[in-house]
Amino acid sequence: MKDSLEVQRTSIGDSLQGKDVTPRPLYRPEPNASLHKQSKILSTQDFSGATGSDFLSSLSTHQTSGINASLVGPFSRTYGSSSISKSTISTTESMADEIVEPGSRRDTAISLSDVQVRRDEIREQLTKEDIDRRVDIYLTETETIWLLDMPTVMVSVESEDAEKLQERNKIYIELCKNKAGNDCFVERMMQTLNGAPKNKEMQCDKILMEDKGMMATSWDLYDSFNALETTLTSSITERSSRPTSVSSTSSSIIDLESVILARIHEEEEDHSEAILKSEKFQQDLFFMERVLMENVFQPKLAAYRQLPVLIEEEEGEEGEEEEEEEEEQKETAVSSSILLDLSEAQEEILPPSLERLWSYTCEWSDGHNVSSMAWNKLNPDLLAVGYGQFGFKEQKKGLACCWSLKNPMWPERIYQCDHGVTALDFSLANPNLLAVGMYNGTVAVYNVQTHNTTAVLDSSESFDKHIGPVWQVKWIEQDRGTTGDDKGEILISVSADGRITKWLIRKGLGCTDLMKLKRTASERKKLTGEKKSEALISRQAPGMCFDFHPRDTNIYLAGTEEGHIHKCSCSYNEQFLETYRAHKGPVYKIAWNPFSTDMFLSCSADWSIILWRQDSVRPILTFSSTTNVVHDIMWSPKSAFVFAAVNEGQVEIWDLSVSTLDPLIVTFPNPGVKFTTVLFARNTDCILIGDSNGTVSVYELRNMIASDSNKV
């Protein structure tokens, strides 16, 4: 075995021209170090007399012997530039297993994995034939590596996928339209990162500017300015000149003309002031102003009254034949347009929305809070608006204005009050009487038929006047009175002093109390039997609102600051008929349903709106869509399912026949402005909204589907 290895080593040395390529060990283990694994190829008995260098040299020659492919055969494994014959290893292992016994192995055996062999690089020498030989190199494209792929969202109209994309867009638009008012879709808010702003450009027609002017000389200006004066002087000179005065000097003529001109100017000024102050001139200006306002606001007033908008058509000078042809073409165009409109209406159903028409505002109302609104019972075009602050620290002088649809730019009547106006209402029996409630507890009655700005009746000197803010006033027709004084129309007011008062205007402004609102114990105290002493001032519950039954005016509901709603009767003022407990804050408004008279709504400072039934103390539905104080609510005069609600952050239009979870329409105010009151128009599909800046905005309800039933 050793002889064969040596012969192979000498043959390799000869073939490499005497160069020694014997591998040398890179790692020399210590004699006392323990090895990880014992070699199975060679035993310790075969190499007991040999040193470590001899063993490595023999092992290297054994590895280099595998270079010859004829010796290795098909069963060989190649490691780098060397190979080891599988047959040789197997024979060696078998020999080692036969010679070496299990107990005679040592721990100092050398492992092949711990031996590293250094190899020299052998450069291949190229011949002339190899250099001249033709080499074909093929370049192939590798797979594309996508680092960023942003597909476009725009497709050309002429592309093949244009029709498919248009169909997908139509389906998506219909899906978005069906989301409004659907119970399957609920909008929720969450806090996200603000998107990066983008600048978008659009192409439009170029705006053409034209300069127009005219030439006027100084002589033209002088003549036009002094045209009237020259005519007057010529007439005066003709009257004053006589044949006998020819001999007068030029200086005397100039003095006489100056005196006459001065007198004429004084007479003209006196005459112009008389004309401006005359009643007929004022009345003519009044009518002219209304005509101009109606011309300016004609499209919006037509939309308010649900009338078609008038468009002026130019009359052309053409023959009869051409006119007949145009009429026929118009008829065909109208018929085709009607068909197109019907088809488009079937395909596209627009969602309900609010469209702003105009707003009632002037310099007097700017900066004042709109506290209440009321329509005139006889004239539906006359609106009364009260301006006053709700907070104690924000109080200032109040204002009551009467606005007309015929002049949305300026109010017809302006009544200035020393205190903030908190409530007002028009009388039904006497439509010219306007009742106004103020923050200091005063109730005043104004006559809007006259131009007198002072109150006809006033409760400021009455001994039974309110000592707290009057939050609501209303005229009520009483038919069940036992005495003559109780019959007819009476004025009802509720105040923060806990009194619901009835005012009679026949004998001055006298009053009697219908009910004194008392604090009621909560249900927990009634069940547990707790008793707590209360001060005398806390026994009265401040009243916030009331509403009489639409059919039985003897029954009414009263809301208090403690969150309770009391059902009361005008015939019995000692005890409540029923108490509804569900609100956790002051009740700001109560409204009976005009169609289903057993149902009523209430709104509170606890952010909720509750629907009640008269014969049940438990609420039917609770609406809480926002986290703001709900100031005002009102039922629609045309549907039993529609009502409007106003809170500080938005106006909501609810339709119970569509959804009881989310409002149908939501409108937000301008930044820094809060909504305060809401009022439906009586004869049209419009709604009025008052805000904290003194503006009353008129909105048109668009695409509202009227329900068939008038009962909830």
XYZ file of C-alpha atoms in Angstrom:
712
model
C 0.000 0.000 0.000
C 2.803 2.395 0.899
C 4.770 1.482 -2.198
C 1.912 2.294 -4.487
C 1.406 5.689 -2.899
C 5.079 6.568 -3.271
C 5.096 5.573 -6.914
C 2.153 7.827 -7.565
C 3.885 10.706 -5.819
C 7.025 10.352 -7.927
C 4.994 10.136 -11.096
C 3.157 13.324 -10.257
C 6.418 15.106 -9.534
C 7.828 14.041 -12.910
C 4.775 15.187 -14.760
C 5.001 18.657 -13.237
C 8.679 19.115 -14.248
C 10.159 18.588 -10.832
C 7.861 20.956 -8.975
C 6.827 19.677 -5.555
C 3.076 19.965 -5.171
C 2.793 17.925 -2.033
C 0.192 19.562 0.248
C 1.448 20.792 3.517
C -0.628 20.849 6.713
C -2.091 24.172 7.764
C -3.052 22.978 11.209
C -0.747 21.184 13.680
C -2.696 19.741 16.582
C -1.161 19.492 20.001
C -0.326 16.011 21.183
C -2.361 16.269 24.407
C -5.443 17.855 22.773
C -8.503 15.669 22.439
C -9.955 15.267 18.935
C -13.641 15.476 18.051
C -13.926 12.383 15.938
C -11.847 9.273 15.339
C -10.906 8.440 11.789
C -12.320 5.291 10.322
C -10.016 5.197 7.335
C -6.705 4.400 9.073
C -6.129 2.746 12.454
C -3.581 3.722 15.080
C -1.756 0.421 14.758
C -0.847 1.049 11.128
C 0.615 4.441 11.935
C 1.964 3.809 15.419
C 5.543 4.492 14.337
C 4.847 7.353 12.001
C 4.853 11.027 12.823
C 2.120 13.575 12.107
C 3.879 14.912 8.996
C 4.277 11.427 7.512
C 0.611 10.749 8.118
C -0.481 13.962 6.383
C 1.906 13.377 3.518
C 0.555 9.899 2.969
C -2.972 11.175 3.194
C -2.301 13.974 0.682
C -0.729 11.531 -1.762
C -3.750 9.348 -1.380
C -6.002 12.299 -2.226
C -3.889 13.485 -5.163
C -3.934 10.047 -6.572
C -7.580 10.597 -7.441
C -6.613 13.024 -10.235
C -6.284 10.198 -12.650
C -9.776 9.412 -13.863
C -8.826 5.915 -14.914
C -8.013 4.914 -11.343
C -11.144 6.407 -9.849
C -13.748 5.022 -12.167
C -17.416 5.994 -12.166
C -17.733 5.918 -8.405
C -15.864 9.081 -7.385
C -16.635 12.270 -5.479
C -14.882 15.529 -6.362
C -13.984 18.170 -3.714
C -12.450 21.203 -5.415
C -9.543 19.993 -7.539
C -9.079 16.625 -5.762
C -11.092 13.393 -5.693
C -11.182 10.346 -3.441
C -12.016 6.924 -4.758
C -15.024 5.375 -3.148
C -13.722 1.844 -3.616
C -10.404 2.689 -1.985
C -12.097 4.257 1.013
C -14.400 1.337 1.440
C -11.558 -1.178 1.291
C -9.559 0.887 3.728
C -12.456 1.100 6.155
C -13.052 -2.601 5.937
C -9.365 -3.315 6.595
C -9.315 -0.943 9.536
C -12.421 -2.540 11.005
C -10.863 -6.001 10.752
C -7.488 -5.027 12.282
C -8.502 -2.541 14.963
C -10.461 -3.752 17.959
C -13.041 -1.570 19.695
C -11.048 -1.261 22.901
C -7.722 -0.405 21.248
C -8.836 2.970 19.729
C -7.333 6.167 21.129
C -8.796 9.603 21.643
C -5.923 11.197 19.773
C -7.062 10.023 16.337
C -6.961 12.627 13.623
C -10.254 13.592 11.948
C -10.453 14.444 8.271
C -12.704 17.397 9.000
C -9.928 19.052 11.041
C -7.389 18.878 8.282
C -7.166 21.743 5.803
C -5.202 21.386 2.611
C -3.653 24.264 0.730
C -3.766 24.055 -3.028
C -1.800 26.062 -5.557
C -3.519 27.573 -8.538
C -2.348 26.138 -11.856
C -2.695 28.468 -14.801
C -3.561 26.816 -18.081
C -1.322 27.845 -20.954
C -3.182 28.750 -24.136
C -1.861 27.636 -27.453
C -2.062 29.529 -30.746
C -4.850 27.285 -31.924
C -6.887 28.101 -28.805
C -6.377 31.821 -29.426
C -7.395 31.640 -33.074
C -10.370 29.424 -32.354
C -13.742 31.117 -32.823
C -15.854 31.413 -29.659
C -19.604 32.049 -29.869
C -21.067 34.121 -27.016
C -24.851 34.264 -26.634
C -26.403 37.140 -24.682
C -29.802 36.362 -23.153
C -32.151 38.671 -21.289
C -32.752 37.882 -17.656
C -36.111 38.111 -15.923
C -37.328 41.664 -15.235
C -37.164 42.679 -11.568
C -39.975 45.161 -10.704
C -38.954 47.575 -7.968
C -42.102 49.804 -8.185
C -45.279 49.272 -10.191
C -47.941 52.021 -10.157
C -50.698 51.134 -12.627
C -52.471 54.095 -14.177
C -56.043 54.993 -13.240
C -56.760 56.706 -16.555
C -57.718 54.800 -19.677
C -58.154 56.219 -23.140
C -61.674 56.357 -24.501
C -60.526 54.608 -27.673
C -59.037 51.619 -25.848
C -60.606 48.170 -25.831
C -61.333 48.188 -22.082
C -63.052 51.600 -22.137
C -66.590 50.193 -22.260
C -65.951 47.743 -19.426
C -64.508 50.483 -17.243
C -67.473 52.762 -17.944
C -69.850 49.992 -16.873
C -67.831 49.472 -13.676
C -67.932 53.203 -12.937
C -71.725 53.263 -13.418
C -72.114 50.308 -11.051
C -69.945 52.066 -8.462
C -71.971 55.304 -8.770
C -75.215 53.384 -8.239
C -73.677 51.668 -5.220
C -72.721 55.038 -3.695
C -76.225 56.383 -4.311
C -77.820 53.375 -2.634
C -75.666 53.893 0.460
C -77.559 57.061 1.426
C -80.339 56.134 3.820
C -79.688 52.405 3.650
C -79.519 50.410 6.882
C -76.844 48.151 5.421
C -74.353 51.010 5.227
C -73.358 52.899 8.364
C -70.803 55.705 8.327
C -68.311 55.732 11.157
C -65.389 58.041 11.810
C -61.832 57.205 12.809
C -58.594 59.104 13.205
C -56.240 58.686 10.273
C -53.218 60.438 8.860
C -53.870 63.422 6.674
C -53.236 62.721 3.034
C -50.625 64.658 1.152
C -52.155 67.640 -0.667
C -52.243 67.474 -4.421
C -52.418 70.187 -7.021
C -54.866 69.539 -9.810
C -55.102 71.482 -12.996
C -57.885 71.677 -15.490
C -58.191 73.097 -18.971
C -60.807 75.736 -19.696
C -61.526 78.369 -22.252
C -59.417 81.467 -22.163
C -61.022 84.429 -20.450
C -61.130 87.294 -22.916
C -60.839 90.801 -21.573
C -62.133 93.772 -23.487
C -61.417 97.412 -22.783
C -64.128 99.867 -23.638
C -63.906 103.601 -23.285
C -65.131 106.860 -24.580
C -63.567 110.240 -25.147
C -64.841 113.289 -23.301
C -63.237 116.702 -23.391
C -63.257 119.253 -20.608
C -65.823 121.248 -22.524
C -68.213 118.263 -22.584
C -67.815 117.795 -18.850
C -68.407 121.455 -18.180
C -71.494 121.605 -20.389
C -73.071 118.484 -18.884
C -72.392 119.684 -15.344
C -73.834 123.146 -15.902
C -76.650 122.188 -18.282
C -79.375 122.632 -15.664
C -77.949 125.891 -14.420
C -77.755 127.395 -17.909
C -81.390 126.547 -18.651
C -82.513 128.142 -15.420
C -80.501 131.301 -15.993
C -81.856 131.656 -19.529
C -85.469 131.453 -18.320
C -84.819 133.942 -15.523
C -83.181 136.437 -17.813
C -86.081 136.227 -20.264
C -88.611 136.956 -17.500
C -86.645 139.741 -15.869
C -85.539 141.523 -19.036
C -87.829 144.356 -20.106
C -87.419 147.201 -22.688
C -87.175 149.795 -19.909
C -84.141 148.127 -18.302
C -81.884 148.352 -21.316
C -80.045 151.330 -19.929
C -78.950 149.433 -16.762
C -75.273 148.896 -16.332
C -73.572 145.520 -16.680
C -72.657 145.330 -12.992
C -76.245 145.721 -11.815
C -77.412 142.963 -14.173
C -74.818 140.531 -12.784
C -75.842 141.248 -9.172
C -79.519 140.765 -9.969
C -78.869 137.410 -11.673
C -76.822 136.108 -8.728
C -79.574 137.000 -6.243
C -82.258 135.352 -8.359
C -80.173 132.188 -8.813
C -79.607 131.922 -5.058
C -83.350 132.173 -4.379
C -84.131 129.547 -7.031
C -81.608 127.117 -5.524
C -83.124 127.543 -2.054
C -86.638 126.931 -3.399
C -85.450 123.810 -5.236
C -83.803 122.404 -2.098
C -86.894 123.023 -0.007
C -89.053 121.425 -2.683
C -86.755 118.328 -2.960
C -86.777 117.794 0.803
C -90.552 117.981 0.840
C -90.766 115.419 -1.946
C -88.376 113.013 -0.181
C -90.310 113.275 3.094
C -93.754 112.863 1.546
C -95.663 109.654 2.299
C -96.526 109.046 -1.323
C -92.872 109.161 -2.342
C -91.970 106.766 0.475
C -94.723 104.390 -0.605
C -93.572 104.539 -4.232
C -90.007 103.768 -3.172
C -91.293 100.884 -1.059
C -93.089 99.299 -4.019
C -90.170 99.968 -6.340
C -87.783 98.290 -3.918
C -89.988 95.205 -3.752
C -90.211 95.032 -7.539
C -86.426 95.207 -7.831
C -85.918 92.548 -5.149
C -88.368 90.212 -6.861
C -86.511 90.687 -10.134
C -83.169 89.964 -8.477
C -84.374 86.930 -6.491
C -86.833 85.660 -9.109
C -85.177 82.239 -9.743
C -84.736 81.522 -6.030
C -88.213 82.734 -5.089
C -89.638 80.562 -7.870
C -87.732 77.572 -6.463
C -89.052 78.409 -2.984
C -92.655 78.533 -4.223
C -92.040 75.474 -6.477
C -92.764 77.424 -9.649
C -90.941 77.237 -12.996
C -88.145 79.714 -13.561
C -88.966 82.300 -16.219
C -86.440 82.824 -19.017
C -86.792 85.708 -21.450
C -86.873 84.645 -25.100
C -85.698 86.955 -27.877
C -88.254 87.609 -30.598
C -86.855 87.144 -34.096
C -88.197 88.882 -37.204
C -88.973 85.986 -39.475
C -91.788 84.975 -41.760
C -94.778 82.880 -40.835
C -93.418 79.816 -42.578
C -90.200 79.893 -40.647
C -92.097 80.338 -37.370
C -94.246 77.302 -38.087
C -91.172 75.235 -38.859
C -89.536 76.343 -35.614
C -92.654 75.422 -33.639
C -92.686 71.960 -35.169
C -89.009 71.544 -34.394
C -89.606 72.713 -30.819
C -92.430 70.218 -30.376
C -90.276 67.368 -31.618
C -87.370 68.528 -29.439
C -89.648 68.793 -26.406
C -91.042 65.315 -26.950
C -87.559 63.856 -27.385
C -86.294 65.763 -24.336
C -89.206 64.442 -22.276
C -88.349 60.899 -23.301
C -84.703 61.497 -22.480
C -85.622 63.007 -19.139
C -87.788 60.008 -18.308
C -85.047 57.568 -19.257
C -82.445 59.525 -17.293
C -84.768 59.738 -14.319
C -85.179 55.997 -14.352
C -81.425 55.434 -14.622
C -80.213 58.085 -12.190
C -81.963 58.709 -8.880
C -80.313 61.584 -7.060
C -79.988 61.349 -3.272
C -81.869 63.807 -1.025
C -80.032 67.032 -0.294
C -80.398 70.632 0.889
C -79.802 73.507 -1.519
C -79.280 76.979 -0.091
C -81.481 79.654 -1.692
C -80.808 82.856 0.277
C -80.369 84.168 3.814
C -82.038 86.818 5.957
C -79.345 89.057 7.396
C -78.634 92.761 7.820
C -76.308 95.055 9.731
C -78.687 95.141 12.710
C -78.714 91.347 13.143
C -75.024 90.780 12.479
C -73.358 89.230 15.536
C -76.622 88.387 17.335
C -77.743 84.858 18.160
C -80.967 83.647 16.478
C -83.023 82.372 19.396
C -86.474 81.734 17.869
C -88.502 81.965 14.656
C -92.250 82.029 13.931
C -94.477 82.348 10.845
C -97.434 84.689 10.666
C -100.709 82.723 10.836
C -102.454 84.819 8.165
C -99.587 85.843 5.868
C -97.284 82.854 5.170
C -94.666 85.185 3.641
C -94.072 87.084 6.903
C -91.443 85.688 9.272
C -90.623 86.908 12.780
C -87.095 86.299 14.082
C -85.872 86.856 17.645
C -82.230 87.625 18.420
C -80.818 87.024 21.885
C -78.101 85.118 23.711
C -78.823 82.002 25.786
C -75.942 82.356 28.275
C -75.969 84.645 31.297
C -72.480 86.052 30.697
C -73.146 86.721 27.012
C -76.180 88.957 27.451
C -76.643 92.136 25.426
C -79.498 94.077 23.873
C -82.018 92.016 21.955
C -83.746 92.432 18.642
C -86.980 91.273 16.984
C -87.334 91.597 13.198
C -90.137 90.865 10.758
C -88.875 89.620 7.392
C -90.859 89.295 4.177
C -90.233 87.084 1.159
C -90.787 90.107 -1.055
C -87.627 91.763 0.285
C -85.012 89.325 1.636
C -82.402 92.092 1.966
C -83.988 94.233 4.677
C -86.587 93.550 7.411
C -90.023 95.160 7.305
C -90.076 95.884 11.062
C -87.248 96.223 13.582
C -87.974 96.227 17.335
C -85.063 96.958 19.635
C -85.281 95.498 23.149
C -83.271 96.268 26.261
C -82.745 92.558 26.925
C -82.170 89.521 24.768
C -85.195 88.055 22.966
C -85.574 84.346 23.789
C -89.010 83.491 22.317
C -91.753 84.951 20.093
C -94.993 83.922 18.367
C -97.750 85.447 16.196
C -101.372 85.468 17.280
C -103.990 83.495 15.332
C -107.056 85.568 16.183
C -105.149 88.850 15.733
C -102.337 88.210 13.201
C -100.945 91.707 13.722
C -99.971 90.965 17.360
C -96.503 89.596 18.037
C -95.701 88.271 21.527
C -92.056 88.469 22.593
C -90.395 86.840 25.621
C -87.133 88.230 26.982
C -84.267 87.013 29.123
C -85.167 89.211 32.099
C -88.654 87.640 32.368
C -90.587 90.355 30.503
C -93.385 89.467 28.091
C -94.213 92.186 25.522
C -96.795 92.420 22.729
C -96.069 94.438 19.553
C -98.422 95.570 16.798
C -96.672 94.897 13.479
C -99.413 96.625 11.493
C -98.194 100.063 12.548
C -94.757 101.626 12.327
C -94.645 102.245 16.069
C -91.648 100.447 17.572
C -92.870 100.543 21.184
C -94.730 97.631 22.766
C -98.513 97.792 23.010
C -98.527 95.683 26.193
C -95.690 95.025 28.593
C -95.371 92.920 31.767
C -92.386 94.778 33.189
C -94.570 96.632 35.718
C -96.752 93.633 36.610
C -96.479 92.179 40.092
C -96.831 88.605 38.801
C -94.213 88.833 36.088
C -91.590 86.132 35.625
C -88.388 86.433 37.587
C -86.419 84.174 35.217
C -85.818 83.987 31.456
C -88.928 83.305 29.376
C -87.899 80.317 27.246
C -91.094 79.929 25.181
C -94.318 81.811 24.408
C -97.272 80.545 22.382
C -100.820 81.641 21.541
C -103.425 78.932 22.290
C -107.132 78.701 21.433
C -109.075 77.674 24.564
C -112.576 76.249 23.986
C -113.222 74.389 27.253
C -113.232 77.293 29.647
C -116.053 77.537 32.139
C -116.047 81.308 32.297
C -116.012 83.885 29.565
C -112.467 85.019 30.334
C -111.064 81.555 29.654
C -112.679 81.253 26.255
C -110.888 82.511 23.158
C -107.187 82.935 22.551
C -104.728 83.175 25.431
C -100.969 83.612 25.633
C -98.947 80.908 27.442
C -95.363 81.335 28.622
C -92.893 79.150 30.505
C -89.993 80.528 32.502
C -86.949 79.410 34.437
C -88.749 80.356 37.690
C -90.783 77.116 37.395
C -94.101 78.696 36.341
C -96.307 78.076 33.310
C -98.342 81.276 33.075
C -101.492 82.226 31.204
C -101.707 85.880 30.048
C -104.956 87.690 29.274
C -104.852 90.783 27.047
C -108.453 91.952 27.443
C -107.840 93.813 30.700
C -104.271 94.891 30.211
C -101.728 92.111 30.563
C -102.918 90.114 33.560
C -101.694 86.609 34.303
C -102.535 83.473 36.254
C -100.442 80.342 36.765
C -101.508 77.177 34.973
C -98.903 75.033 36.730
C -96.005 75.433 39.100
C -93.411 72.873 38.166
C -92.151 71.049 41.243
C -89.127 68.855 41.532
C -89.933 65.143 41.562
C -87.944 62.454 43.316
C -86.054 60.055 41.129
C -87.067 56.413 40.791
C -84.070 55.257 42.833
C -85.078 57.390 45.796
C -88.643 56.121 45.589
C -87.489 52.502 45.614
C -84.911 52.886 48.386
C -87.016 55.285 50.440
C -84.255 57.849 50.910
C -85.305 61.220 52.300
C -83.125 64.262 51.931
C -83.985 67.731 53.083
C -84.186 70.249 50.247
C -83.893 74.002 50.431
C -86.904 76.161 49.618
C -85.312 77.522 46.445
C -84.801 74.044 44.999
C -88.459 72.951 45.183
C -89.299 74.661 41.877
C -88.072 72.959 38.728
C -87.074 75.476 36.031
C -89.288 75.144 32.970
C -87.664 75.023 29.533
C -90.419 74.294 26.981
C -94.009 73.175 26.488
C -96.363 72.075 23.716
C -100.157 71.699 23.681
C -101.908 68.693 22.206
C -102.926 69.408 18.581
C -106.505 68.142 19.129
C -107.130 68.561 22.853
C -105.852 71.980 23.956
C -106.623 71.102 27.578
C -103.615 68.716 27.651
C -100.040 69.870 27.348
C -96.479 68.656 27.956
C -93.826 70.586 29.879
C -90.063 69.972 29.823
C -87.877 70.889 32.778
C -84.223 71.565 33.423
C -83.847 68.361 35.453
C -84.625 66.243 32.347
C -88.234 65.266 33.108
C -91.280 65.716 30.875
C -94.585 66.267 32.706
C -98.004 65.731 31.201
C -100.376 68.351 32.611
C -103.970 69.505 32.314
C -105.341 73.044 32.287
C -108.227 71.946 34.519
C -106.022 70.588 37.288
C -102.907 72.458 38.438
C -102.009 70.586 41.596
C -100.481 67.398 40.248
C -98.974 65.999 37.040
C -100.954 63.477 35.036
C -97.804 61.597 33.975
C -94.024 61.992 34.126
C -91.628 60.734 31.438
C -88.091 60.084 32.686
C -85.376 59.260 30.166
C -83.296 62.379 29.538
C -80.191 63.075 31.606
C -80.088 66.813 30.871
C -82.365 69.811 30.334
C -85.185 69.246 27.831
C -84.955 72.070 25.263
C -87.894 71.282 22.968
C -91.057 69.122 22.820
C -93.074 68.642 19.627
C -96.310 66.675 19.073
C -96.673 64.818 15.792
C -99.323 66.712 13.740
C -100.590 63.525 12.039
C -100.188 60.812 14.693
C -101.312 62.776 17.757
C -100.291 60.072 20.248
C -96.589 60.500 19.410
C -94.235 63.293 20.390
C -90.525 64.090 20.200
C -88.185 65.613 22.755
C -84.584 66.835 22.527
C -82.164 67.484 25.345
C -78.685 68.619 26.278
C -77.698 64.949 26.746
C -77.118 64.705 22.920
C -80.251 62.595 22.353
C -83.651 62.817 20.652
C -86.381 60.516 21.990
C -89.636 59.423 20.374
C -92.434 58.856 22.911
C -95.934 57.459 22.936
C -98.457 59.257 25.088
C -99.690 56.151 26.916
C -96.207 54.752 27.714
C -93.531 56.157 30.008
C -90.831 54.200 28.230
C -89.272 55.710 25.093
C -89.937 54.023 21.764
C -86.817 55.160 19.887
C -83.720 57.088 20.868
C -81.700 58.965 18.230
C -78.146 59.893 19.147
C -76.119 60.563 16.016
C -73.738 63.210 17.419
C -72.090 64.301 20.633
C -73.488 67.834 20.605
C -76.326 69.545 22.437
C -79.591 69.311 20.474
C -81.184 72.771 20.600
C -84.339 72.429 18.492
C -86.550 69.879 16.730
C -89.642 70.165 14.521
C -91.954 67.779 12.680
C -92.514 68.269 8.984
C -95.991 69.698 8.174
C -96.260 67.337 5.174
C -95.175 63.932 6.496
C -95.597 62.006 9.726
C -92.158 60.401 9.338
C -89.962 63.423 8.649
C -88.547 65.735 11.287
C -85.602 68.118 11.548
C -83.132 68.463 14.403
C -80.524 71.150 15.064
C -77.436 70.781 17.201
C -74.342 72.932 17.499
C -72.463 71.119 14.761
C -75.020 70.154 12.113
C -78.607 70.075 10.876
C -80.196 66.644 10.474
C -83.239 65.657 8.418
C -84.642 62.309 9.586
C -87.086 60.111 7.670
C -88.313 57.265 9.869
C -89.761 55.436 6.866
C -86.244 55.165 5.386
C -83.964 54.695 8.399
C -84.104 54.932 12.188
C -80.333 54.696 12.641
C -78.876 57.554 10.619
C -80.307 60.871 9.368
C -81.284 61.189 5.733
C -79.611 64.587 5.179
C -76.813 66.230 7.160
C -75.651 69.826 6.635
C -72.746 71.490 8.433
C -72.361 75.209 9.276
C -69.552 77.532 8.350
C -66.420 77.441 10.534
C -66.936 79.260 13.825
C -70.755 79.290 13.503
C -73.265 77.172 15.450
C -76.820 76.279 14.446
C -79.488 77.225 17.004
C -83.047 76.970 15.600
C -84.965 75.264 12.808
C -88.337 75.955 11.179
C -90.204 74.249 8.330
C -91.933 76.346 5.690
C -95.717 75.986 5.781
C -96.619 75.618 2.095
C -93.375 74.567 0.387
C -90.594 71.993 0.728
C -88.171 74.410 2.363
C -86.564 74.719 5.753
C -85.169 77.729 7.651
C -82.106 77.444 9.882
C -80.847 80.096 12.305
C -77.277 80.301 13.553
C -75.210 82.082 16.178
C -74.074 84.812 13.767
C -77.543 86.319 13.243
C -78.201 84.690 9.856
C -81.366 82.807 8.908
C -80.634 80.596 5.896
C -83.380 79.269 3.622
C -82.785 75.780 2.187
C -84.770 73.794 -0.344
C -85.343 70.071 0.265
C -84.341 68.268 -2.923
C -85.319 64.721 -3.982
C -87.428 64.011 -0.898
C -89.727 61.033 -1.562
C -93.079 61.622 0.128
C -94.442 58.640 2.047
C -97.969 57.434 1.413
C -98.991 56.919 5.035
C -99.422 59.808 7.481
C -99.185 57.738 10.652
C -96.066 56.541 12.384
